[in-house]
Amino acid sequence: MSRFLECDVAVIGGGLVGASIAFGLCRSGVRPLVLDGEDLDLRASRANFALVWVQGKGVGAPHYALWSRQSSLLWPQFAALLQDATGIDVALSQRGAFSFALSSAELDRWHTEMETIAGETAGAAAPYEILGHNELRDRLPAIGPDVVGAVYSPADGHVNSLRLLRALHAALKAGGADYRARHTVKGIEPLKAGFRLSGDWGTVVARRVVLAAGIGNETLAPKVGLDVPLKRSKGQVLVTEKCAPFFRFASATIRQTDEGGVMIGDSEESASTSIAARADINAVLAQRAIRTFPLLADVNVVRSWAGFRVKTLDGLPVYEESASHPGAFAVACHSGVTLAAGHALVLAPQIAAGALSPDLAVFDSRRFPRRSHVSQTA
Amino acid sequence: MFRRQHEPADPVRFTFDGQVIAAERGETVAVALLASGVRTVRTSVVGGEPRAPYCLMGVCFDCLVTVDGAQNRNGCLTVARDGMVVESQRGRRRVGAEAGA
Ligand SMILES: Cc1cc2nc3c(=O)[nH]c(=O)nc-3n(C[C@H](O)[C@H](O)[C@H](O)COP(=O)(O)OP(=O)(O)OC[C@H]3O[C@@H](n4cnc5c(N)ncnc54)[C@H](O)[C@@H]3O)c2cc1C
Ligand code: FES
């Protein structure tokens, strides 16, 4: 690493969050150094469900509802920029999406949540409809008898998220960023101006640093006077053999990729630390999928995996510049696919300019209870 | 290409895209197809390239065929039976009718 005695901005983490920010930094004329971890790290960007999803987000947090909405509206532009920069089509499809309810209690709860979000955002949130079984069946004849109804929003969609990660990395290369795999940052030492980052690979001095290390942020943040408390959230996904197109919308639990595989999610476990996918949970996911679309019953599952979400205590993102160590930013979020466009096109230019706007600064971590190991001086 | 050294002593018969194929009892569909001179059992799901049984041990999935209406069966793991209806596949399997327009 002796070549990098210094750099302007170092981004720690090269997952969807770090790579989206680094891509946006390149567009703002900053050539970041991206220090990424090890292949066996827990990496949500390789395990997610690939939805660009707004529906139901931000109950009691209208700023989050609107930020998600803003990012989903920026997505077509973001996808086009990636295509121009790399020739890679990330298969963005925003044709609308359903949340299928298998009980009326579920549907009623979602209905209330959607009304709450619409009220709290004074109508600025994405439009939606609540559909009963018959209305839903008119639109989706293959729906099963157990589906009591659905929330539908025309604003939601999905992408090919592995291709997104590849496109971002190709764009970083083309844009002049310096990406370093297997450069886990272990130490961050604040200097008079900037930070000394170190690891088994050596050290580098960066004027500014962006913590985008996913789950790794929890241990890095206190080194610069920040706090990113996360909770454990494990999710499993099933993937079927590739099928001819049969469902061209998206849904919270079932989507068909551009290549034909059907992805089935979306479990959440808060206790497990094991990276292995559990068969009993896979069985529940498969059961729900078959109740939703009975014609999936004879389709073979070819893969399943588990991933850990980057989930803050309230599920909302953290965007924060350290008050005690200006120039150090922390970014942590679930929904790094959905928010990728916002991170590249809104957040990154602000980091490049050196300050977060009030819209984003409201996502700082001061909303969480203070923990003793964090020393915040301001 | 493959050729049988002797005709099946105790044959079972199934059809492949309507053509009658004789197999030795206990033999797999994939082996019987290869022995009968069939060169393509499916086209690949993304590129549409012709495919034929390759590994004969259940790992390459190049032998996928429709067996008695069930799509994407490994021909190399399916023992031939009398009266079986085996069909070649073109690209991706189908999932019922379209779920929605
Ligand atoms: C099952 C599941 C389903 C999901 N579904 C969706 C969805 O449908 N839509 C959506 O928008 N989001 C979804 N998400 C969330 C989304 O995947 C994440 O928000 C996003 O991937 C987070 O990206 P990240 O870059 O912060 O984290 P990661 O992908 O974990 O990347 C962090 C990177 O930092 C590196 N790192 C860690 N520590 C260090 C260190 N000390 N030094 C240097 N590098 C380090 C790691 O190696 C890694 O490469 C889902 C997540 C899961 C698990
Ligand atoms: S020939 Fe390889 S799986 Fe059947």
Coordinates of C-alpha atoms and ligand atoms in Angstrom, one line a residue:
Chain A
M1 CA 0.0 0.0 0.0
S2 CA 3.0 2.3 0.0
R3 CA 1.5 4.1 -3.1
F4 CA -1.3 5.4 -1.0
L5 CA 0.3 7.5 1.6
E6 CA -2.6 9.8 1.2
C7 CA -6.0 10.1 -0.4
D8 CA -8.8 12.5 -0.3
V9 CA -11.7 10.2 0.5
A10 CA -11.5 6.6 1.7
V11 CA -14.7 4.5 1.6
I12 CA -14.6 1.5 3.9
G13 CA -16.7 -1.3 2.5
G14 CA -17.3 -2.1 -1.2
G15 CA -20.8 -3.6 -0.9
L16 CA -23.8 -1.9 -2.5
V17 CA -23.7 1.0 -0.1
G18 CA -20.0 1.7 -0.3
A19 CA -19.9 1.1 -4.1
S20 CA -22.9 3.3 -4.7
I21 CA -21.4 6.1 -2.7
A22 CA -18.0 5.6 -4.4
F23 CA -19.7 5.7 -7.8
G24 CA -21.4 9.0 -6.9
L25 CA -18.1 10.4 -5.6
C26 CA -16.4 9.6 -8.9
R27 CA -19.2 11.5 -10.7
S28 CA -18.6 14.4 -8.3
G29 CA -15.0 14.5 -9.3
V30 CA -13.5 12.7 -6.3
R31 CA -11.6 9.6 -6.9
P32 CA -12.1 7.6 -3.8
L33 CA -10.0 4.8 -2.4
V34 CA -12.4 1.8 -1.6
L35 CA -11.1 -0.5 1.1
D36 CA -13.1 -3.7 1.1
G37 CA -13.1 -6.7 3.4
E38 CA -12.8 -10.5 3.0
D39 CA -14.8 -12.8 0.8
L40 CA -16.1 -14.6 3.8
D41 CA -17.4 -11.5 5.6
L42 CA -21.2 -11.4 6.1
R43 CA -22.1 -9.4 2.9
A44 CA -25.8 -8.5 2.5
S45 CA -25.1 -7.2 -1.0
R46 CA -24.6 -10.8 -2.2
A47 CA -27.6 -12.2 -0.3
N48 CA -30.5 -9.8 -0.9
F49 CA -33.9 -10.1 -2.6
A50 CA -33.2 -7.3 -5.1
L51 CA -36.4 -5.3 -4.6
V52 CA -36.5 -1.6 -5.3
W53 CA -39.2 -1.2 -2.7
V54 CA -41.1 1.7 -1.1
Q55 CA -44.4 0.2 -0.2
G56 CA -45.1 0.1 3.6
K57 CA -41.8 1.8 4.5
G58 CA -41.7 4.7 6.9
V59 CA -44.6 4.2 9.2
G60 CA -44.1 6.9 11.9
A61 CA -41.1 8.1 9.9
P62 CA -42.3 10.1 6.9
H63 CA -38.7 11.3 6.1
Y64 CA -37.8 7.7 5.5
A65 CA -40.9 7.1 3.3
L66 CA -40.1 10.1 1.2
W67 CA -36.4 9.3 1.0
S68 CA -37.2 5.7 -0.2
R69 CA -39.6 7.2 -2.7
Q70 CA -37.0 9.7 -3.9
S71 CA -34.5 6.9 -4.5
S72 CA -37.0 4.8 -6.4
L73 CA -37.8 7.7 -8.6
L74 CA -34.0 8.3 -9.3
W75 CA -33.5 4.6 -10.1
P76 CA -34.2 4.8 -13.9
Q77 CA -31.6 7.6 -14.2
F78 CA -29.2 5.6 -12.0
A79 CA -29.6 2.5 -14.1
A80 CA -29.1 4.5 -17.3
L81 CA -25.9 6.0 -15.9
L82 CA -24.5 2.6 -15.0
Q83 CA -25.4 1.2 -18.4
D84 CA -23.6 4.2 -20.1
A85 CA -20.6 3.8 -17.9
T86 CA -20.3 0.0 -18.2
G87 CA -22.6 -1.4 -20.8
I88 CA -24.2 -3.5 -18.1
D89 CA -28.0 -3.7 -18.0
V90 CA -29.0 -4.1 -14.4
A91 CA -32.5 -5.2 -15.5
L92 CA -34.4 -2.6 -13.6
S93 CA -38.2 -3.3 -13.8
Q94 CA -40.6 -0.9 -12.1
R95 CA -43.9 -2.2 -13.2
G96 CA -45.5 -2.2 -9.8
A97 CA -45.6 -4.8 -7.0
F98 CA -47.9 -6.6 -4.7
S99 CA -47.8 -7.6 -1.0
F100 CA -49.9 -10.8 -0.9
A101 CA -51.9 -11.2 2.3
L102 CA -52.6 -14.8 3.4
S103 CA -55.0 -13.6 6.3
S104 CA -57.4 -10.7 6.6
A105 CA -55.5 -9.6 9.7
E106 CA -52.4 -9.2 7.6
L107 CA -54.3 -7.2 4.9
D108 CA -56.0 -5.0 7.5
R109 CA -52.6 -4.2 9.2
W110 CA -51.0 -3.3 5.9
H111 CA -54.0 -1.2 4.9
T112 CA -53.7 0.8 8.1
E113 CA -50.0 1.2 7.6
M114 CA -50.4 2.5 4.1
E115 CA -53.0 5.0 5.3
T116 CA -50.8 6.1 8.0
I117 CA -47.9 6.7 5.6
A118 CA -50.1 8.6 3.2
G119 CA -51.4 10.8 6.0
E120 CA -48.0 11.4 7.6
T121 CA -46.5 12.4 4.2
A122 CA -49.5 14.5 3.3
G123 CA -50.1 12.6 0.2
A124 CA -46.5 12.8 -1.1
A125 CA -45.9 9.0 -0.7
A126 CA -46.2 6.6 -3.6
P127 CA -49.8 5.8 -4.7
Y128 CA -51.2 2.4 -3.7
E129 CA -54.4 0.3 -3.9
I130 CA -55.8 -2.3 -1.5
L131 CA -57.2 -5.2 -3.5
G132 CA -59.6 -7.9 -2.3
H133 CA -59.3 -11.5 -3.6
N134 CA -61.5 -11.1 -6.6
E135 CA -60.0 -7.8 -7.8
L136 CA -56.6 -9.4 -7.4
R137 CA -57.6 -12.5 -9.3
D138 CA -58.8 -10.3 -12.2
R139 CA -55.3 -9.0 -12.5
L140 CA -53.4 -12.2 -11.6
P141 CA -55.5 -15.2 -12.6
A142 CA -52.9 -17.6 -11.1
I143 CA -53.3 -16.4 -7.6
G144 CA -54.3 -19.1 -5.1
P145 CA -57.6 -19.3 -3.1
D146 CA -55.8 -18.6 0.2
V147 CA -54.7 -15.1 -0.8
V148 CA -57.2 -12.8 0.8
G149 CA -56.0 -9.7 -1.0
A150 CA -53.0 -7.6 -1.6
V151 CA -51.5 -4.1 -1.4
Y152 CA -50.5 -3.0 -4.8
S153 CA -48.2 0.0 -5.6
P154 CA -47.2 1.0 -9.1
A155 CA -44.1 2.5 -7.7
D156 CA -42.3 -0.7 -6.7
G157 CA -40.1 -3.0 -8.7
H158 CA -36.8 -4.9 -8.7
V159 CA -33.4 -5.3 -10.4
N160 CA -30.8 -7.9 -10.9
S161 CA -28.9 -7.1 -7.8
L162 CA -25.8 -9.2 -8.4
R163 CA -25.4 -7.5 -11.7
L164 CA -25.9 -4.2 -10.0
L165 CA -23.0 -4.9 -7.7
R166 CA -20.9 -5.9 -10.7
A167 CA -21.9 -2.8 -12.7
L168 CA -21.0 -0.5 -9.8
H169 CA -17.6 -2.1 -9.5
A170 CA -17.0 -1.9 -13.3
A171 CA -18.1 1.8 -13.1
L172 CA -15.7 2.4 -10.2
K173 CA -12.8 1.0 -12.3
A174 CA -13.8 3.1 -15.3
G175 CA -14.3 6.2 -13.1
G176 CA -10.9 6.1 -11.6
A177 CA -11.7 4.8 -8.1
D178 CA -9.1 2.6 -6.5
Y179 CA -10.7 -0.5 -5.2
R180 CA -8.8 -2.8 -2.9
A181 CA -10.3 -6.2 -2.0
R182 CA -9.0 -7.9 1.2
H183 CA -8.1 -4.6 2.9
T184 CA -10.1 -4.9 6.1
V185 CA -9.7 -1.8 8.1
K186 CA -8.8 -2.6 11.8
G187 CA -7.7 0.8 13.1
I188 CA -8.9 4.3 12.5
E189 CA -6.8 6.9 14.1
P190 CA -8.1 10.5 14.0
L191 CA -5.2 12.9 13.0
K192 CA -5.2 16.7 13.2
A193 CA -6.4 16.7 9.6
G194 CA -7.8 13.4 8.5
F195 CA -7.6 9.8 9.6
R196 CA -5.0 7.1 9.6
L197 CA -6.5 3.8 8.5
S198 CA -4.7 0.6 9.1
G199 CA -4.9 -3.1 8.7
D200 CA -2.8 -6.2 8.0
W201 CA -2.2 -4.7 4.5
G202 CA -0.6 -1.5 5.8
T203 CA -1.8 2.1 6.5
V204 CA -3.2 5.0 4.6
V205 CA -4.0 8.6 5.5
A206 CA -7.3 9.9 4.2
R207 CA -8.6 13.4 4.6
R208 CA -12.1 12.1 4.9
V209 CA -13.5 8.7 5.5
V210 CA -16.9 7.1 4.8
L211 CA -17.8 4.1 6.9
A212 CA -19.9 1.8 4.7
A213 CA -18.8 -1.5 6.1
G214 CA -22.3 -3.0 6.6
I215 CA -22.3 -5.0 9.8
G216 CA -18.6 -4.0 10.2
N217 CA -19.8 -0.4 10.9
E218 CA -20.8 -1.4 14.4
T219 CA -17.2 -1.8 15.5
L220 CA -15.7 0.9 13.3
A221 CA -18.1 3.7 14.2
P222 CA -16.9 4.2 17.8
K223 CA -13.4 4.8 16.6
V224 CA -14.6 8.2 15.1
G225 CA -17.1 9.1 17.8
L226 CA -20.1 7.6 16.1
D227 CA -22.5 4.9 17.1
V228 CA -24.3 2.5 14.7
P229 CA -26.1 0.0 16.9
L230 CA -27.4 -2.9 14.8
K231 CA -29.7 -5.7 15.5
R232 CA -29.4 -9.2 14.2
S233 CA -31.7 -10.0 11.3
K234 CA -31.2 -13.1 9.3
G235 CA -33.1 -13.7 6.1
Q236 CA -33.4 -16.8 3.8
V237 CA -34.1 -16.9 0.1
L238 CA -35.0 -19.8 -2.2
V239 CA -34.3 -19.8 -5.9
T240 CA -36.0 -22.1 -8.4
E241 CA -34.9 -23.4 -11.8
K242 CA -35.3 -20.9 -14.6
C243 CA -38.8 -20.7 -15.9
A244 CA -40.4 -18.9 -18.8
P245 CA -41.8 -15.5 -17.7
F246 CA -45.0 -16.0 -15.7
F247 CA -45.1 -13.1 -13.2
R248 CA -43.9 -9.8 -14.6
F249 CA -44.6 -7.7 -11.5
A250 CA -42.6 -8.0 -8.2
S251 CA -43.9 -8.8 -4.8
A252 CA -42.5 -8.7 -1.3
T253 CA -42.0 -12.5 -1.2
I254 CA -41.9 -13.7 -4.8
R255 CA -40.3 -12.3 -7.8
Q256 CA -39.1 -13.7 -11.1
T257 CA -35.7 -12.6 -12.2
D258 CA -34.9 -11.3 -15.7
E259 CA -33.2 -14.7 -16.4
G260 CA -36.2 -16.7 -15.3
G261 CA -35.4 -18.0 -11.8
V262 CA -38.1 -17.4 -9.2
M263 CA -36.8 -16.0 -5.9
I264 CA -38.8 -16.7 -2.8
G265 CA -38.3 -14.8 0.5
D266 CA -38.5 -13.3 2.9
S267 CA -37.9 -14.7 6.4
E268 CA -36.6 -12.9 9.4
E269 CA -34.8 -14.4 12.4
S270 CA -33.4 -12.3 15.2
A271 CA -31.7 -15.0 17.3
S272 CA -29.6 -17.1 15.0
T273 CA -25.9 -16.4 14.4
S274 CA -25.5 -19.4 12.1
I275 CA -24.9 -18.6 8.5
A276 CA -26.5 -21.9 7.4
A277 CA -30.0 -21.8 5.9
R278 CA -32.5 -23.8 8.0
A279 CA -34.6 -26.4 6.2
D280 CA -37.7 -25.7 8.3
I281 CA -37.7 -22.0 7.4
N282 CA -37.2 -22.9 3.8
A283 CA -40.2 -25.1 4.0
V284 CA -42.4 -22.3 5.4
L285 CA -41.2 -20.0 2.6
A286 CA -42.0 -22.6 0.0
Q287 CA -45.4 -23.3 1.5
R288 CA -46.3 -19.6 1.4
A289 CA -45.2 -19.3 -2.1
I290 CA -47.3 -22.3 -3.2
R291 CA -50.3 -20.9 -1.4
T292 CA -49.8 -17.6 -3.2
F293 CA -49.2 -19.2 -6.7
P294 CA -50.3 -22.8 -6.6
L295 CA -48.6 -23.4 -10.0
L296 CA -45.2 -23.1 -8.3
A297 CA -45.8 -26.5 -6.6
D298 CA -44.0 -28.5 -9.3
V299 CA -41.2 -26.1 -9.8
N300 CA -37.8 -27.2 -8.5
V301 CA -35.9 -25.2 -6.0
V302 CA -32.2 -25.3 -7.0
R303 CA -30.6 -23.1 -4.3
S304 CA -31.2 -21.5 -1.0
W305 CA -29.1 -19.2 1.1
A306 CA -29.2 -17.1 4.2
G307 CA -27.9 -13.5 4.7
F308 CA -27.7 -11.0 7.5
R309 CA -29.4 -7.7 7.0
V310 CA -27.7 -4.5 8.0
K311 CA -30.5 -3.5 10.3
T312 CA -30.4 -0.6 12.7
L313 CA -32.5 -0.7 15.9
D314 CA -35.5 1.1 14.2
G315 CA -34.8 -0.2 10.7
L316 CA -34.1 3.2 9.3
P317 CA -30.8 4.2 7.7
V318 CA -28.1 6.1 9.5
Y319 CA -26.4 9.0 7.7
E320 CA -24.2 11.0 10.0
E321 CA -21.0 13.0 10.0
S322 CA -19.2 12.7 13.3
A323 CA -19.6 15.8 15.4
S324 CA -16.4 15.0 17.3
H325 CA -14.4 14.0 14.2
P326 CA -15.6 16.0 11.2
G327 CA -14.8 14.4 7.9
A328 CA -15.9 11.0 9.2
F329 CA -19.2 9.8 7.8
A330 CA -21.2 6.7 8.7
V331 CA -23.7 5.2 6.4
A332 CA -25.7 2.1 7.3
C333 CA -28.9 0.8 6.0
H334 CA -31.2 -2.0 5.3
S335 CA -32.6 -1.7 1.7
G336 CA -29.3 -0.8 0.1
V337 CA -30.7 -1.9 -3.2
T338 CA -33.6 0.5 -3.1
L339 CA -31.5 3.3 -1.7
A340 CA -28.6 2.8 -4.1
A341 CA -29.8 5.5 -6.5
G342 CA -30.2 8.0 -3.7
H343 CA -26.8 7.1 -2.3
A344 CA -25.1 7.6 -5.6
L345 CA -27.0 10.7 -6.8
V346 CA -27.9 12.5 -3.6
L347 CA -25.8 11.4 -0.7
A348 CA -22.4 11.1 -2.4
P349 CA -22.4 14.6 -3.8
Q350 CA -23.1 15.9 -0.3
I351 CA -20.2 13.9 1.1
A352 CA -18.0 15.2 -1.8
A353 CA -19.1 18.7 -0.8
G354 CA -18.3 18.0 2.8
A355 CA -21.7 18.3 4.6
L356 CA -25.0 16.4 4.8
S357 CA -28.2 18.3 3.9
P358 CA -30.8 18.6 6.7
D359 CA -33.0 16.0 4.8
L360 CA -30.3 13.4 5.4
A361 CA -28.9 14.7 8.6
V362 CA -32.2 13.8 10.3
F363 CA -31.1 10.2 10.0
D364 CA -28.3 10.6 12.5
S365 CA -27.8 8.1 15.2
R366 CA -28.7 10.4 18.1
R367 CA -32.2 8.9 17.9
F368 CA -30.8 5.7 19.6
P369 CA -30.1 5.4 23.3
R370 CA -26.5 6.5 24.0
R371 CA -24.1 3.7 24.8
S372 CA -21.3 4.0 27.2
H373 CA -18.4 3.1 24.9
V374 CA -19.1 5.9 22.6
S375 CA -17.7 9.3 23.4
Q376 CA -19.5 12.1 21.7
T377 CA -18.0 15.4 22.4
A378 CA -20.5 17.6 20.7
Chain B
M1 CA -21.4 -41.0 -31.3
F2 CA -22.5 -44.0 -29.3
R3 CA -23.6 -47.4 -30.7
R4 CA -25.0 -50.4 -28.9
Q5 CA -22.8 -53.5 -29.0
H6 CA -25.9 -55.7 -28.9
E7 CA -29.6 -55.1 -29.1
P8 CA -31.4 -54.9 -25.7
A9 CA -32.1 -58.4 -24.5
D10 CA -35.1 -57.4 -22.4
P11 CA -36.3 -54.1 -23.9
V12 CA -38.7 -51.5 -22.6
R13 CA -40.0 -48.9 -25.1
F14 CA -40.7 -45.2 -24.6
T15 CA -41.2 -42.4 -27.0
F16 CA -39.0 -39.3 -27.4
D17 CA -40.8 -36.6 -29.3
G18 CA -43.0 -39.3 -30.8
Q19 CA -40.1 -41.6 -31.9
V20 CA -40.1 -45.0 -30.3
I21 CA -36.9 -45.7 -28.4
A22 CA -35.9 -49.2 -27.1
A23 CA -33.9 -49.3 -23.9
E24 CA -32.4 -52.2 -21.9
R25 CA -34.5 -52.7 -18.8
G26 CA -32.9 -50.8 -15.9
E27 CA -31.2 -48.4 -18.3
T28 CA -31.7 -44.6 -17.9
V29 CA -33.5 -42.4 -20.4
A30 CA -30.3 -40.5 -21.2
V31 CA -28.3 -43.6 -22.0
A32 CA -31.1 -45.0 -24.2
L33 CA -31.4 -41.7 -26.1
L34 CA -27.6 -41.5 -26.7
A35 CA -27.6 -45.1 -27.8
S36 CA -30.4 -44.4 -30.2
G37 CA -28.4 -41.7 -31.9
V38 CA -30.3 -38.7 -30.4
R39 CA -27.9 -35.8 -30.4
T40 CA -30.0 -33.0 -28.8
V41 CA -32.4 -33.4 -25.9
R42 CA -32.9 -29.7 -25.1
T43 CA -31.8 -26.2 -25.9
S44 CA -30.1 -24.2 -23.1
V45 CA -32.2 -21.7 -21.1
V46 CA -30.4 -18.5 -21.7
G47 CA -28.5 -18.9 -25.0
G48 CA -30.7 -21.4 -26.8
E49 CA -27.8 -23.7 -27.5
P50 CA -28.3 -27.4 -28.3
R51 CA -27.6 -29.7 -25.3
A52 CA -27.2 -33.5 -24.8
P53 CA -26.5 -35.7 -21.8
Y54 CA -22.9 -35.1 -20.6
C55 CA -22.0 -36.2 -17.2
L56 CA -24.5 -39.1 -16.8
M57 CA -24.3 -38.7 -13.1
G58 CA -26.8 -35.9 -12.2
V59 CA -24.5 -32.9 -11.9
C60 CA -24.4 -31.1 -15.2
F61 CA -28.2 -30.8 -15.9
D62 CA -27.6 -31.0 -19.7
C63 CA -29.9 -34.0 -20.0
L64 CA -33.1 -32.2 -18.9
V65 CA -36.2 -33.6 -20.6
T66 CA -39.9 -33.6 -20.0
V67 CA -41.0 -37.0 -18.7
D68 CA -44.8 -37.8 -18.7
G69 CA -45.5 -34.1 -18.6
A70 CA -43.0 -33.3 -15.8
Q71 CA -40.5 -30.8 -17.0
N72 CA -36.8 -30.6 -16.2
R73 CA -36.3 -34.2 -15.3
N74 CA -32.7 -35.4 -15.4
G75 CA -32.7 -38.0 -18.1
C76 CA -29.6 -39.6 -16.6
L77 CA -31.4 -40.2 -13.3
T78 CA -34.6 -41.5 -14.7
V79 CA -34.9 -45.2 -15.4
A80 CA -36.7 -45.9 -18.6
R81 CA -40.1 -47.6 -18.3
D82 CA -42.5 -49.0 -20.9
G83 CA -44.9 -46.4 -22.3
M84 CA -43.0 -43.4 -20.9
V85 CA -43.6 -40.2 -22.9
V86 CA -40.3 -38.2 -23.1
E87 CA -40.1 -34.9 -24.8
S88 CA -37.3 -32.5 -25.6
Q89 CA -37.3 -29.0 -24.2
R90 CA -36.8 -25.7 -25.8
G91 CA -35.3 -23.1 -23.4
R92 CA -36.8 -22.4 -20.1
R93 CA -39.5 -24.5 -18.6
R94 CA -43.0 -23.2 -18.4
V95 CA -45.0 -22.5 -15.2
G96 CA -48.6 -23.2 -15.8
A97 CA -50.2 -20.3 -17.7
E98 CA -48.9 -16.7 -17.3
A99 CA -49.8 -15.6 -13.8
G100 CA -50.9 -12.2 -15.0
A101 CA -50.8 -9.9 -18.0
Ligands
LIG1 C1 -32.0 -11.7 2.9 C2 -31.9 -10.2 2.5 C3 -32.8 -9.7 1.7 C4 -32.7 -8.3 1.3 N1 -33.6 -7.8 0.4 C5 -33.4 -6.5 0.0 C6 -34.3 -6.0 -1.0 O1 -35.2 -6.7 -1.5 N2 -34.2 -4.7 -1.3 C7 -33.2 -3.9 -0.7 O2 -33.2 -2.7 -1.0 N3 -32.4 -4.4 0.2 C8 -32.5 -5.7 0.6 N4 -31.6 -6.2 1.5 C9 -30.7 -5.3 2.1 C10 -29.4 -5.0 1.3 O3 -28.9 -6.2 0.8 C11 -28.4 -4.3 2.2 O4 -29.0 -3.1 2.7 C12 -27.2 -3.9 1.5 O5 -26.6 -5.0 0.8 C13 -26.2 -3.3 2.5 O6 -25.0 -3.1 1.8 P1 -23.7 -2.7 2.5 O7 -22.7 -2.3 1.5 O8 -24.0 -1.8 3.6 O9 -23.3 -4.1 3.3 P2 -22.5 -5.3 2.8 O10 -23.0 -5.9 1.6 O11 -22.4 -6.2 4.0 O12 -21.0 -4.8 2.5 C14 -20.2 -4.3 3.5 C15 -18.8 -4.5 2.9 O13 -17.9 -4.0 3.9 C16 -16.8 -4.9 4.0 N5 -16.2 -4.7 5.4 C17 -16.8 -5.1 6.6 N6 -16.0 -4.7 7.6 C18 -14.9 -4.1 7.0 C19 -13.7 -3.5 7.5 N7 -13.5 -3.4 8.8 N8 -12.9 -2.9 6.6 C20 -13.1 -2.9 5.2 N9 -14.2 -3.5 4.7 C21 -15.1 -4.1 5.6 C22 -17.4 -6.3 3.8 O14 -16.4 -7.2 3.3 C23 -18.4 -6.0 2.7 O15 -17.9 -6.1 1.4 C24 -31.7 -7.5 1.9 C25 -30.7 -8.1 2.7 C26 -30.8 -9.4 3.0 C27 -29.8 -10.0 3.9
FES2 S1 -26.2 -35.9 -18.0 FE1 -25.4 -34.6 -16.5 S2 -27.1 -34.3 -15.1 FE2 -27.7 -35.8 -16.5

